[in-house]
mmCIF file of C-alpha atoms in Angstrom:
data_model
loop_
_atom_site.group_PDB
_atom_site.id
_atom_site.type_symbol
_atom_site.label_atom_id
_atom_site.label_comp_id
_atom_site.label_asym_id
_atom_site.label_seq_id
_atom_site.Cartn_x
_atom_site.Cartn_y
_atom_site.Cartn_z
ATOM 1 C CA MET A 1 7.940 23.628 -13.632
ATOM 2 C CA ASP A 2 7.555 20.189 -15.366
ATOM 3 C CA SER A 3 6.738 18.095 -12.332
ATOM 4 C CA MET A 4 5.210 18.181 -9.071
ATOM 5 C CA LEU A 5 5.398 16.006 -5.864
ATOM 6 C CA ILE A 6 2.202 15.835 -3.975
ATOM 7 C CA GLY A 7 2.027 13.913 -0.684
ATOM 8 C CA SER A 8 -0.859 11.504 -0.522
ATOM 9 C CA PHE A 9 -1.724 11.843 3.128
ATOM 10 C CA PRO A 10 -4.815 10.256 4.886
ATOM 11 C CA ARG A 11 -7.878 11.020 3.103
ATOM 12 C CA PRO A 12 -9.552 13.570 2.314
ATOM 13 C CA CYS A 13 -6.780 16.043 1.106
ATOM 14 C CA SER A 14 -8.499 19.415 0.845
ATOM 15 C CA SER A 15 -6.299 21.391 -1.719
ATOM 16 C CA TYR A 16 -3.267 22.910 -2.746
ATOM 17 C CA VAL A 17 -2.051 26.103 -4.443
ATOM 18 C CA SER A 18 0.630 26.125 -6.853
ATOM 19 C CA SER A 19 3.174 28.218 -8.535
ATOM 20 C CA ASP A 20 6.615 27.581 -10.239
ATOM 21 C CA ASP A 21 8.773 27.132 -7.201
ATOM 22 C CA TRP A 22 6.347 26.343 -4.259
ATOM 23 C CA ARG A 23 3.482 24.577 -3.115
ATOM 24 C CA THR A 24 1.233 25.027 -0.171
ATOM 25 C CA VAL A 25 -0.898 22.124 0.896
ATOM 26 C CA LYS A 26 -3.588 21.721 3.345
ATOM 27 C CA PHE A 27 -4.029 18.148 4.391
ATOM 28 C CA LYS A 28 -7.049 17.340 6.326
ATOM 29 C CA LEU A 29 -6.175 14.975 9.168
ATOM 30 C CA GLY A 30 -9.616 14.648 10.570
ATOM 31 C CA HIS A 31 -13.156 15.884 9.980
ATOM 32 C CA SER A 32 -13.051 19.273 11.628
ATOM 33 C CA PRO A 33 -11.968 22.653 9.955
ATOM 34 C CA SER A 34 -9.332 22.678 12.672
ATOM 35 C CA SER A 35 -7.788 19.426 11.463
ATOM 36 C CA TYR A 36 -6.364 21.134 8.332
ATOM 37 C CA VAL A 37 -2.535 21.253 8.387
ATOM 38 C CA PRO A 38 -0.925 23.461 5.950
ATOM 39 C CA VAL A 39 2.233 22.066 4.396
ATOM 40 C CA LEU A 40 5.037 23.716 2.209
ATOM 41 C CA ILE A 41 6.292 21.752 -0.536
ATOM 42 C CA SER A 42 9.374 23.673 -1.975
ATOM 43 C CA ARG A 43 11.497 22.733 -4.947
ATOM 44 C CA ASN A 44 15.317 22.604 -4.225
ATOM 45 C CA GLY A 45 16.953 24.358 -7.069
ATOM 46 C CA ALA A 46 16.513 23.104 -10.575
ATOM 47 C CA GLY A 47 16.393 19.490 -9.584
ATOM 48 C CA ARG A 48 13.376 17.211 -8.924
ATOM 49 C CA SER A 49 13.781 16.986 -5.214
ATOM 50 C CA TYR A 50 11.555 18.899 -2.803
ATOM 51 C CA THR A 51 11.474 19.938 0.917
ATOM 52 C CA VAL A 52 8.188 19.410 2.785
ATOM 53 C CA SER A 53 7.662 21.846 5.683
ATOM 54 C CA PHE A 54 4.711 21.666 8.144
ATOM 55 C CA GLN A 55 3.686 25.353 9.069
ATOM 56 C CA GLN A 56 2.314 24.565 12.327
ATOM 57 C CA HIS A 57 3.081 22.506 15.383
ATOM 58 C CA LEU A 58 1.933 18.733 14.774
ATOM 59 C CA THR A 59 0.884 16.710 17.540
ATOM 60 C CA LYS A 60 2.129 13.048 17.803
ATOM 61 C CA HIS A 61 -1.224 11.860 16.480
ATOM 62 C CA HIS A 62 -0.812 14.180 13.265
ATOM 63 C CA VAL A 63 2.440 12.787 12.780
ATOM 64 C CA ARG A 64 1.449 9.223 12.839
ATOM 65 C CA GLY A 65 -1.564 9.771 10.783
ATOM 66 C CA ILE A 66 0.794 11.279 8.094
ATOM 67 C CA GLN A 67 3.193 8.468 8.468
ATOM 68 C CA GLU A 68 0.582 5.903 8.021
ATOM 69 C CA GLY A 69 -0.580 7.659 4.881
ATOM 70 C CA CYS A 70 -0.218 6.377 1.210
ATOM 71 C CA THR A 71 3.136 6.880 -0.658
ATOM 72 C CA PHE A 72 3.933 9.725 -2.470
ATOM 73 C CA TYR A 73 3.323 9.876 -6.259
ATOM 74 C CA LYS A 74 4.501 12.163 -9.151
ATOM 75 C CA ARG A 75 2.034 13.672 -11.540
ATOM 76 C CA TRP A 76 4.098 15.195 -14.474
ATOM 77 C CA ASN A 77 3.343 18.170 -16.619
ATOM 78 C CA THR A 78 0.563 19.378 -14.663
ATOM 79 C CA LYS A 79 -0.401 22.721 -12.839
ATOM 80 C CA TYR A 80 -3.234 23.799 -10.884
ATOM 81 C CA VAL A 81 -4.777 26.683 -9.051
ATOM 82 C CA VAL A 82 -7.185 25.546 -6.477
ATOM 83 C CA ASN A 83 -9.554 27.319 -4.259
ATOM 84 C CA ALA A 84 -8.222 26.373 -0.945
ATOM 85 C CA ALA A 85 -11.445 26.748 0.760
ATOM 86 C CA SER A 86 -13.751 24.716 -1.398
ATOM 87 C CA GLY A 87 -11.106 22.344 -2.728
ATOM 88 C CA GLN A 88 -12.557 23.079 -6.346
ATOM 89 C CA PRO A 89 -10.247 23.992 -9.285
ATOM 90 C CA LEU A 90 -10.658 27.635 -10.728
ATOM 91 C CA GLU A 91 -8.577 26.936 -13.841
ATOM 92 C CA SER A 92 -6.023 24.652 -15.423
ATOM 93 C CA GLU A 93 -3.312 25.036 -18.014
ATOM 94 C CA PRO A 94 -3.890 23.497 -21.368
ATOM 95 C CA GLY A 95 -3.308 19.960 -21.498
ATOM 96 C CA ALA A 96 -3.768 19.534 -17.610
ATOM 97 C CA SER A 97 -6.617 17.283 -17.886
ATOM 98 C CA SER A 98 -6.013 13.702 -19.186
ATOM 99 C CA PRO A 99 -8.329 10.893 -20.245
ATOM 100 C CA LYS A 100 -6.948 9.164 -17.020
ATOM 101 C CA SER A 101 -8.667 11.460 -15.114
ATOM 102 C CA THR A 102 -11.833 10.172 -16.003
ATOM 103 C CA TRP A 103 -10.806 6.759 -14.710
ATOM 104 C CA THR A 104 -9.816 8.460 -11.037
ATOM 105 C CA PRO A 105 -13.155 8.081 -9.442
ATOM 106 C CA VAL A 106 -13.444 4.297 -10.518
ATOM 107 C CA LYS A 107 -9.808 3.633 -9.350
ATOM 108 C CA ASN A 108 -10.729 5.530 -6.106
ATOM 109 C CA SER A 109 -13.914 3.358 -5.625
ATOM 110 C CA LEU A 110 -11.982 0.183 -6.220
ATOM 111 C CA ASP A 111 -9.391 0.952 -4.010
ATOM 112 C CA ALA A 112 -11.812 1.884 -1.250
ATOM 113 C CA PHE A 113 -13.606 -1.392 -1.641
ATOM 114 C CA TYR A 114 -10.328 -3.293 -1.643
ATOM 115 C CA ARG A 115 -9.482 -2.003 1.809
ATOM 116 C CA PHE A 116 -12.970 -2.438 2.865
ATOM 117 C CA SER A 117 -12.856 -6.089 1.809
ATOM 118 C CA ARG A 118 -9.879 -6.657 4.080
ATOM 119 C CA PRO A 119 -8.123 -8.615 1.142
ATOM 120 C CA HIS A 120 -5.832 -10.721 3.617
ATOM 121 C CA THR A 121 -8.913 -12.366 4.875
ATOM 122 C CA VAL A 122 -10.457 -12.760 1.388
ATOM 123 C CA ILE A 123 -7.139 -14.699 0.391
ATOM 124 C CA GLY A 124 -7.078 -16.627 3.437
ATOM 125 C CA THR A 125 -10.912 -17.818 2.864
ATOM 126 C CA ALA A 126 -10.560 -18.792 -0.718
ATOM 127 C CA LEU A 127 -7.190 -20.877 -0.191
ATOM 128 C CA SER A 128 -8.531 -22.549 2.744
ATOM 129 C CA ILE A 129 -11.857 -23.681 0.884
ATOM 130 C CA ILE A 130 -9.746 -24.902 -2.003
ATOM 131 C CA SER A 131 -7.206 -26.752 0.048
ATOM 132 C CA VAL A 132 -9.755 -28.618 2.282
ATOM 133 C CA SER A 133 -11.865 -29.599 -0.828
ATOM 134 C CA LEU A 134 -8.754 -31.144 -2.284
ATOM 135 C CA LEU A 135 -8.698 -33.488 0.775
ATOM 136 C CA ALA A 136 -11.961 -35.138 -0.766
ATOM 137 C CA VAL A 137 -10.136 -35.970 -3.948
ATOM 138 C CA LYS A 138 -9.264 -39.806 -3.945
ATOM 139 C CA LYS A 139 -8.283 -40.323 -7.542
ATOM 140 C CA LEU A 140 -7.330 -38.460 -10.541
ATOM 141 C CA SER A 141 -10.738 -38.742 -11.988
ATOM 142 C CA ASP A 142 -12.331 -36.883 -9.205
ATOM 143 C CA PHE A 143 -11.053 -33.722 -10.905
ATOM 144 C CA SER A 144 -14.196 -33.367 -12.935
ATOM 145 C CA PRO A 145 -16.202 -30.381 -13.932
ATOM 146 C CA LEU A 146 -18.460 -31.076 -11.072
ATOM 147 C CA PHE A 147 -15.587 -30.990 -8.561
ATOM 148 C CA PHE A 148 -14.441 -27.623 -10.061
ATOM 149 C CA THR A 149 -18.054 -26.206 -10.226
ATOM 150 C CA GLY A 150 -18.800 -27.242 -6.382
ATOM 151 C CA VAL A 151 -15.642 -25.415 -5.157
ATOM 152 C CA LEU A 152 -16.181 -22.446 -7.234
ATOM 153 C CA GLU A 153 -19.786 -22.336 -5.703
ATOM 154 C CA ALA A 154 -18.386 -22.802 -2.399
ATOM 155 C CA VAL A 155 -15.915 -20.133 -2.735
ATOM 156 C CA VAL A 156 -18.254 -17.464 -3.956
ATOM 157 C CA ALA A 157 -20.729 -17.903 -1.240
ATOM 158 C CA ALA A 158 -17.997 -17.979 1.262
ATOM 159 C CA LEU A 159 -16.082 -14.714 0.038
ATOM 160 C CA LEU A 160 -19.567 -12.753 0.070
ATOM 161 C CA MET A 161 -20.259 -13.762 3.446
ATOM 162 C CA ASN A 162 -16.444 -12.905 4.371
ATOM 163 C CA ILE A 163 -16.790 -9.536 3.103
ATOM 164 C CA TYR A 164 -20.119 -9.135 5.201
ATOM 165 C CA ILE A 165 -18.492 -10.169 8.318
ATOM 166 C CA VAL A 166 -15.433 -7.822 8.101
ATOM 167 C CA GLY A 167 -17.625 -5.054 6.651
ATOM 168 C CA LEU A 168 -20.087 -5.249 9.739
ATOM 169 C CA ASN A 169 -17.075 -5.269 12.047
ATOM 170 C CA GLN A 170 -15.896 -1.959 10.442
ATOM 171 C CA ILE A 171 -19.309 -0.453 10.835
ATOM 172 C CA SER A 172 -19.252 -1.305 14.606
ATOM 173 C CA ASP A 173 -15.645 0.065 15.113
ATOM 174 C CA ILE A 174 -15.664 3.310 13.372
ATOM 175 C CA GLU A 175 -14.289 5.401 16.171
ATOM 176 C CA ILE A 176 -11.894 2.432 17.102
ATOM 177 C CA ASP A 177 -10.755 2.553 13.741
ATOM 178 C CA LYS A 178 -10.043 6.039 13.491
ATOM 179 C CA VAL A 179 -7.275 5.457 16.079
ATOM 180 C CA ASN A 180 -6.292 1.909 15.067
ATOM 181 C CA LYS A 181 -6.896 1.796 11.259
ATOM 182 C CA PRO A 182 -7.572 5.213 9.775
ATOM 183 C CA TYR A 183 -6.987 4.209 6.382
ATOM 184 C CA LEU A 184 -10.217 1.957 6.346
ATOM 185 C CA PRO A 185 -12.776 3.866 4.130
ATOM 186 C CA LEU A 186 -15.331 4.068 6.984
ATOM 187 C CA ALA A 187 -12.937 5.428 9.364
ATOM 188 C CA SER A 188 -11.552 7.925 6.920
ATOM 189 C CA GLY A 189 -14.910 9.130 5.659
ATOM 190 C CA GLU A 190 -14.648 7.711 2.142
ATOM 191 C CA TYR A 191 -17.698 5.576 3.064
ATOM 192 C CA SER A 192 -20.689 6.732 5.158
ATOM 193 C CA VAL A 193 -22.488 4.461 7.537
ATOM 194 C CA GLY A 194 -25.051 4.233 4.990
ATOM 195 C CA THR A 195 -22.989 2.980 2.199
ATOM 196 C CA GLY A 196 -21.323 0.537 4.660
ATOM 197 C CA VAL A 197 -24.678 -0.920 5.694
ATOM 198 C CA GLY A 198 -25.797 -1.182 2.090
ATOM 199 C CA ILE A 199 -22.674 -3.049 1.041
ATOM 200 C CA VAL A 200 -22.880 -5.504 3.931
ATOM 201 C CA THR A 201 -26.628 -6.119 3.640
ATOM 202 C CA SER A 202 -26.213 -6.936 -0.150
ATOM 203 C CA PHE A 203 -23.523 -9.404 0.366
ATOM 204 C CA ALA A 204 -25.032 -11.115 3.086
ATOM 205 C CA VAL A 205 -28.174 -11.685 0.843
ATOM 206 C CA MET A 206 -26.118 -12.730 -2.200
ATOM 207 C CA SER A 207 -24.028 -15.318 -0.067
ATOM 208 C CA PHE A 208 -27.353 -16.982 1.205
ATOM 209 C CA LEU A 209 -28.976 -16.652 -2.107
ATOM 210 C CA VAL A 210 -25.945 -18.685 -3.677
ATOM 211 C CA GLY A 211 -25.975 -21.013 -1.036
ATOM 212 C CA TRP A 212 -29.846 -21.579 -1.726
ATOM 213 C CA ILE A 213 -29.403 -21.965 -5.338
ATOM 214 C CA VAL A 214 -26.439 -24.375 -5.052
ATOM 215 C CA GLY A 215 -28.751 -26.651 -2.432
ATOM 216 C CA SER A 216 -25.766 -27.977 -0.387
ATOM 217 C CA TRP A 217 -26.732 -28.277 3.222
ATOM 218 C CA PRO A 218 -22.923 -28.195 4.333
ATOM 219 C CA LEU A 219 -22.378 -25.073 2.352
ATOM 220 C CA PHE A 220 -25.787 -23.560 3.888
ATOM 221 C CA TRP A 221 -24.779 -24.303 7.579
ATOM 222 C CA ALA A 222 -21.297 -23.094 7.043
ATOM 223 C CA LEU A 223 -22.716 -19.691 5.879
ATOM 224 C CA PHE A 224 -25.443 -19.475 8.443
ATOM 225 C CA VAL A 225 -23.073 -20.189 11.328
ATOM 226 C CA SER A 226 -20.703 -17.827 9.978
ATOM 227 C CA PHE A 227 -23.315 -14.928 9.680
ATOM 228 C CA VAL A 228 -24.487 -15.843 13.306
ATOM 229 C CA LEU A 229 -21.038 -15.817 14.762
ATOM 230 C CA GLY A 230 -19.792 -12.850 12.621
ATOM 231 C CA THR A 231 -22.768 -10.773 13.569
ATOM 232 C CA ALA A 232 -22.495 -11.669 17.309
ATOM 233 C CA TYR A 233 -18.967 -10.935 17.233
ATOM 234 C CA SER A 234 -19.280 -7.267 16.137
ATOM 235 C CA ILE A 235 -22.743 -5.780 16.448
ATOM 236 C CA ASP A 236 -23.429 -3.648 19.582
ATOM 237 C CA LEU A 237 -26.434 -4.848 20.829
ATOM 238 C CA PRO A 238 -27.376 -6.345 24.364
ATOM 239 C CA LEU A 239 -25.621 -9.608 25.097
ATOM 240 C CA LEU A 240 -23.773 -9.357 21.689
ATOM 241 C CA ARG A 241 -20.605 -7.633 20.468
ATOM 242 C CA TRP A 242 -18.617 -10.537 21.908
ATOM 243 C CA LYS A 243 -15.287 -8.825 20.724
ATOM 244 C CA ARG A 244 -15.292 -7.106 23.956
ATOM 245 C CA PHE A 245 -14.629 -10.532 25.887
ATOM 246 C CA ALA A 246 -11.099 -11.940 24.849
ATOM 247 C CA LEU A 247 -12.147 -15.419 25.349
ATOM 248 C CA VAL A 248 -15.229 -15.437 23.519
ATOM 249 C CA ALA A 249 -13.919 -13.483 20.685
ATOM 250 C CA ALA A 250 -11.045 -16.132 20.228
ATOM 251 C CA MET A 251 -13.578 -18.784 20.117
ATOM 252 C CA CYS A 252 -15.600 -17.219 17.531
ATOM 253 C CA ILE A 253 -12.717 -16.911 15.113
ATOM 254 C CA LEU A 254 -11.608 -20.479 16.063
ATOM 255 C CA ALA A 255 -14.943 -21.815 15.313
ATOM 256 C CA VAL A 256 -15.170 -20.211 11.795
ATOM 257 C CA ARG A 257 -11.481 -20.506 10.755
ATOM 258 C CA ALA A 258 -10.872 -24.019 12.182
ATOM 259 C CA VAL A 259 -14.184 -25.863 12.508
ATOM 260 C CA ILE A 260 -16.483 -24.612 10.038
ATOM 261 C CA VAL A 261 -13.987 -23.991 7.097
ATOM 262 C CA GLN A 262 -12.273 -27.503 7.510
ATOM 263 C CA ILE A 263 -15.322 -29.786 8.335
ATOM 264 C CA ALA A 264 -18.335 -27.869 6.514
ATOM 265 C CA PHE A 265 -16.515 -27.377 3.069
ATOM 266 C CA TYR A 266 -14.830 -30.771 3.122
ATOM 267 C CA MET A 267 -18.553 -31.973 3.652
ATOM 268 C CA HIS A 268 -19.894 -30.007 0.859
ATOM 269 C CA VAL A 269 -17.487 -31.623 -1.485
ATOM 270 C CA GLN A 270 -17.565 -34.985 0.050
ATOM 271 C CA THR A 271 -21.264 -35.542 0.455
ATOM 272 C CA PHE A 272 -22.807 -33.057 -1.884
ATOM 273 C CA VAL A 273 -20.533 -33.002 -4.890
ATOM 274 C CA TYR A 274 -19.239 -36.556 -4.862
ATOM 275 C CA GLY A 275 -22.152 -38.125 -3.068
ATOM 276 C CA ARG A 276 -19.960 -40.093 -0.830
ATOM 277 C CA PRO A 277 -20.518 -40.853 2.933
ATOM 278 C CA ALA A 278 -19.293 -38.435 5.490
ATOM 279 C CA VAL A 279 -15.810 -39.589 6.602
ATOM 280 C CA PHE A 280 -13.376 -37.820 9.058
ATOM 281 C CA SER A 281 -10.135 -38.743 7.424
ATOM 282 C CA ARG A 282 -6.881 -38.352 9.125
ATOM 283 C CA PRO A 283 -5.968 -35.455 6.753
ATOM 284 C CA LEU A 284 -9.159 -33.664 7.784
ATOM 285 C CA ILE A 285 -8.578 -34.211 11.545
ATOM 286 C CA PHE A 286 -4.910 -32.903 11.188
ATOM 287 C CA ALA A 287 -6.193 -29.756 9.262
ATOM 288 C CA THR A 288 -8.963 -28.885 11.904
ATOM 289 C CA ALA A 289 -6.323 -29.383 14.789
ATOM 290 C CA PHE A 290 -3.626 -27.543 13.225
ATOM 291 C CA MET A 291 -5.969 -24.527 12.183
ATOM 292 C CA SER A 292 -7.296 -24.534 15.720
ATOM 293 C CA PHE A 293 -3.858 -23.274 16.809
ATOM 294 C CA PHE A 294 -3.466 -20.986 14.108
ATOM 295 C CA SER A 295 -6.944 -19.597 14.499
ATOM 296 C CA VAL A 296 -6.229 -18.750 18.263
ATOM 297 C CA VAL A 297 -3.074 -17.220 17.260
ATOM 298 C CA ILE A 298 -4.632 -14.880 14.638
ATOM 299 C CA ALA A 299 -7.387 -14.049 17.202
ATOM 300 C CA LEU A 300 -4.729 -12.899 19.795
ATOM 301 C CA PHE A 301 -2.234 -11.394 17.359
ATOM 302 C CA LYS A 302 -4.657 -9.147 15.526
ATOM 303 C CA ASP A 303 -5.281 -7.262 18.762
ATOM 304 C CA ILE A 304 -1.465 -6.410 19.371
ATOM 305 C CA PRO A 305 -1.176 -3.521 17.006
ATOM 306 C CA ASP A 306 -4.697 -2.360 18.133
ATOM 307 C CA ILE A 307 -3.954 -1.905 21.757
ATOM 308 C CA GLU A 308 -4.143 1.836 21.705
ATOM 309 C CA GLY A 309 -7.784 2.099 20.557
ATOM 310 C CA ASP A 310 -8.812 -0.988 22.103
ATOM 311 C CA ARG A 311 -7.581 0.331 25.525
ATOM 312 C CA ILE A 312 -9.398 3.768 24.897
ATOM 313 C CA PHE A 313 -12.667 2.277 23.868
ATOM 314 C CA GLY A 314 -12.974 -0.509 26.552
ATOM 315 C CA ILE A 315 -11.937 -3.638 24.522
ATOM 316 C CA ARG A 316 -10.466 -5.863 27.034
ATOM 317 C CA SER A 317 -8.529 -7.958 24.572
ATOM 318 C CA PHE A 318 -5.669 -10.061 25.832
ATOM 319 C CA SER A 319 -3.120 -7.494 24.518
ATOM 320 C CA VAL A 320 -4.794 -4.794 26.927
ATOM 321 C CA ARG A 321 -4.837 -7.240 29.728
ATOM 322 C CA LEU A 322 -1.659 -9.194 29.425
ATOM 323 C CA GLY A 323 0.488 -6.612 27.401
ATOM 324 C CA GLN A 324 1.699 -6.786 23.899
ATOM 325 C CA LYS A 325 5.195 -8.595 24.512
ATOM 326 C CA ARG A 326 3.639 -11.536 26.595
ATOM 327 C CA VAL A 327 0.780 -12.110 23.965
ATOM 328 C CA PHE A 328 3.339 -11.876 21.205
ATOM 329 C CA TRP A 329 5.362 -14.689 22.378
ATOM 330 C CA ILE A 330 2.412 -16.638 23.539
ATOM 331 C CA CYS A 331 1.291 -16.678 19.702
ATOM 332 C CA ILE A 332 4.924 -17.663 18.794
ATOM 333 C CA LEU A 333 5.061 -20.340 21.120
ATOM 334 C CA LEU A 334 1.422 -21.800 20.128
ATOM 335 C CA LEU A 335 2.580 -21.768 16.346
ATOM 336 C CA GLU A 336 5.900 -23.500 17.266
ATOM 337 C CA MET A 337 3.981 -26.153 19.066
ATOM 338 C CA ALA A 338 1.557 -26.553 16.104
ATOM 339 C CA TYR A 339 4.438 -26.788 13.671
ATOM 340 C CA GLY A 340 6.082 -29.576 16.001
ATOM 341 C CA ALA A 341 2.850 -31.389 16.110
ATOM 342 C CA ALA A 342 2.693 -31.307 12.374
ATOM 343 C CA VAL A 343 6.325 -32.717 12.035
ATOM 344 C CA SER A 344 5.271 -35.569 14.238
ATOM 345 C CA VAL A 345 2.217 -36.284 12.136
ATOM 346 C CA GLY A 346 4.370 -36.223 9.065
ATOM 347 C CA ALA A 347 6.756 -38.492 10.294
ATOM 348 C CA THR A 348 4.301 -41.088 11.122
ATOM 349 C CA SER A 349 2.918 -41.247 7.641
ATOM 350 C CA SER A 350 3.128 -44.231 5.579
ATOM 351 C CA CYS A 351 3.297 -42.384 2.263
ATOM 352 C CA LEU A 352 7.132 -41.478 1.965
ATOM 353 C CA TRP A 353 6.422 -38.546 -0.207
ATOM 354 C CA SER A 354 3.954 -36.957 1.852
ATOM 355 C CA LYS A 355 6.229 -37.658 4.989
ATOM 356 C CA LEU A 356 9.097 -35.771 3.336
ATOM 357 C CA VAL A 357 6.958 -32.837 2.227
ATOM 358 C CA THR A 358 5.077 -32.605 5.635
ATOM 359 C CA VAL A 359 8.195 -32.921 7.963
ATOM 360 C CA LEU A 360 10.490 -30.435 5.925
ATOM 361 C CA GLY A 361 7.736 -28.112 4.984
ATOM 362 C CA HIS A 362 6.845 -27.542 8.814
ATOM 363 C CA ALA A 363 10.403 -27.809 9.851
ATOM 364 C CA VAL A 364 11.199 -24.734 7.423
ATOM 365 C CA LEU A 365 8.172 -22.870 8.334
ATOM 366 C CA ALA A 366 9.027 -23.325 11.911
ATOM 367 C CA SER A 367 12.584 -22.152 11.557
ATOM 368 C CA ILE A 368 11.729 -18.937 9.533
ATOM 369 C CA LEU A 369 8.992 -17.897 12.323
ATOM 370 C CA TRP A 370 11.464 -18.143 14.989
ATOM 371 C CA THR A 371 13.948 -16.406 13.136
ATOM 372 C CA ARG A 372 11.590 -13.472 12.226
ATOM 373 C CA ALA A 373 9.998 -13.148 15.442
ATOM 374 C CA LYS A 374 13.335 -12.574 17.224
ATOM 375 C CA SER A 375 13.973 -9.441 15.157
ATOM 376 C CA VAL A 376 10.491 -7.696 15.563
ATOM 377 C CA ASP A 377 10.519 -4.420 17.331
ATOM 378 C CA LEU A 378 7.598 -4.777 19.667
ATOM 379 C CA LYS A 379 7.769 -0.915 20.155
ATOM 380 C CA SER A 380 7.052 -0.247 16.721
ATOM 381 C CA LYS A 381 3.228 -0.463 15.602
ATOM 382 C CA ALA A 382 4.587 -0.650 11.895
ATOM 383 C CA ALA A 383 6.769 -3.679 12.684
ATOM 384 C CA ILE A 384 3.868 -5.856 14.615
ATOM 385 C CA THR A 385 1.373 -4.896 12.040
ATOM 386 C CA SER A 386 4.107 -6.267 9.262
ATOM 387 C CA PHE A 387 4.546 -9.278 11.320
ATOM 388 C CA TYR A 388 0.881 -10.074 11.619
ATOM 389 C CA MET A 389 0.727 -9.929 7.934
ATOM 390 C CA PHE A 390 3.611 -12.228 7.990
ATOM 391 C CA ILE A 391 1.704 -14.613 10.153
ATOM 392 C CA TRP A 392 -1.239 -14.614 7.374
ATOM 393 C CA GLN A 393 1.270 -15.538 4.951
ATOM 394 C CA LEU A 394 2.265 -18.740 6.926
ATOM 395 C CA PHE A 395 -1.610 -19.275 7.188
ATOM 396 C CA TYR A 396 -1.662 -19.316 3.520
ATOM 397 C CA ALA A 397 1.464 -21.575 3.246
ATOM 398 C CA GLU A 398 -0.133 -24.305 5.509
ATOM 399 C CA TYR A 399 -3.184 -24.551 3.053
ATOM 400 C CA PHE A 400 -0.571 -25.638 0.454
ATOM 401 C CA LEU A 401 0.775 -28.346 2.722
ATOM 402 C CA ILE A 402 -2.495 -29.418 4.045
ATOM 403 C CA PRO A 403 -3.567 -31.242 0.854
ATOM 404 C CA LEU A 404 -0.326 -33.195 0.900
ATOM 405 C CA VAL A 405 -0.737 -34.763 4.170
ATOM 406 C CA ARG A 406 -1.550 -38.384 3.887
#
């Protein structure tokens, strides 16, 4: 047989035994011996199509876990005989090993860290800092090596702190994430708690180290306040773990995403990089106000697909208290209000090109949001999660428009 198709299901996958016409695979869907589910993958005739048969009854939880696994992949010209108990290969045919196999552990490690870092938040942080930094630019000559160095320093320090915050949240939410986000490396068992603690500790230290080396007080305070709020949001200590309280949790996210990012990083460029007096310009006020709406929406919406795990573990999010549908439409209306306000701000601009870009850009985004929202199946977790990622895309798009507000 010249090819095989192996389902890449939630890690870790135990082993499979092969012959020419069939594959029996035991996919581990949890961490106990009873969580191994035997699967028969049979070849249909001489072609390259396969039938996957589960050899025991699967609960709804198993099926969901499988559906949320990774995509299938093909591995050509390879046959293995594997010890199903130990998962260790006993023998392989000549040519089965490949130089690519030596890179597999590296690729797996990078993939795990990629998921651990929550890349949508990393992108959002980088874009927001670059965008608000551009608000301090007044003339073409401001685009100097000093400007680019100052922005790079801020981005690096902030991304290190971002990974600390999202990592700490995963360490505190391992059991919840086994229900809500089983693909995350701590929930799946790819990372141990010790590994997670080591990563977040080192990234927090590196973030503060960069801030200290740079010597910018606005940058340092941005990092410090983000560290305090991010820790209080997640860590399970007396009077902390503020994410349990819906309003306090939303205020934490608003403080970081709307206030600290806009004002502190703008002041880093305005006062530290350029050495100019602190000024709250019209574009800065607009960015802070608009992103306050957006941050509240992100704080509310992120809990909609996670309602199952939050309800089980006593997290009283707005989605748990009010229901998914109501919170969904509250989020949509808040964003539409923000876009309407942005159109009004753009219409009052004395700069013609800024007026056109701001009005048309926000009107288009508002229209896309409304059209997309009406088609979302609120009974489907996959659909809701996809729409949440779409909201992050709108978040990114806004940071392309903010520097054009005048």
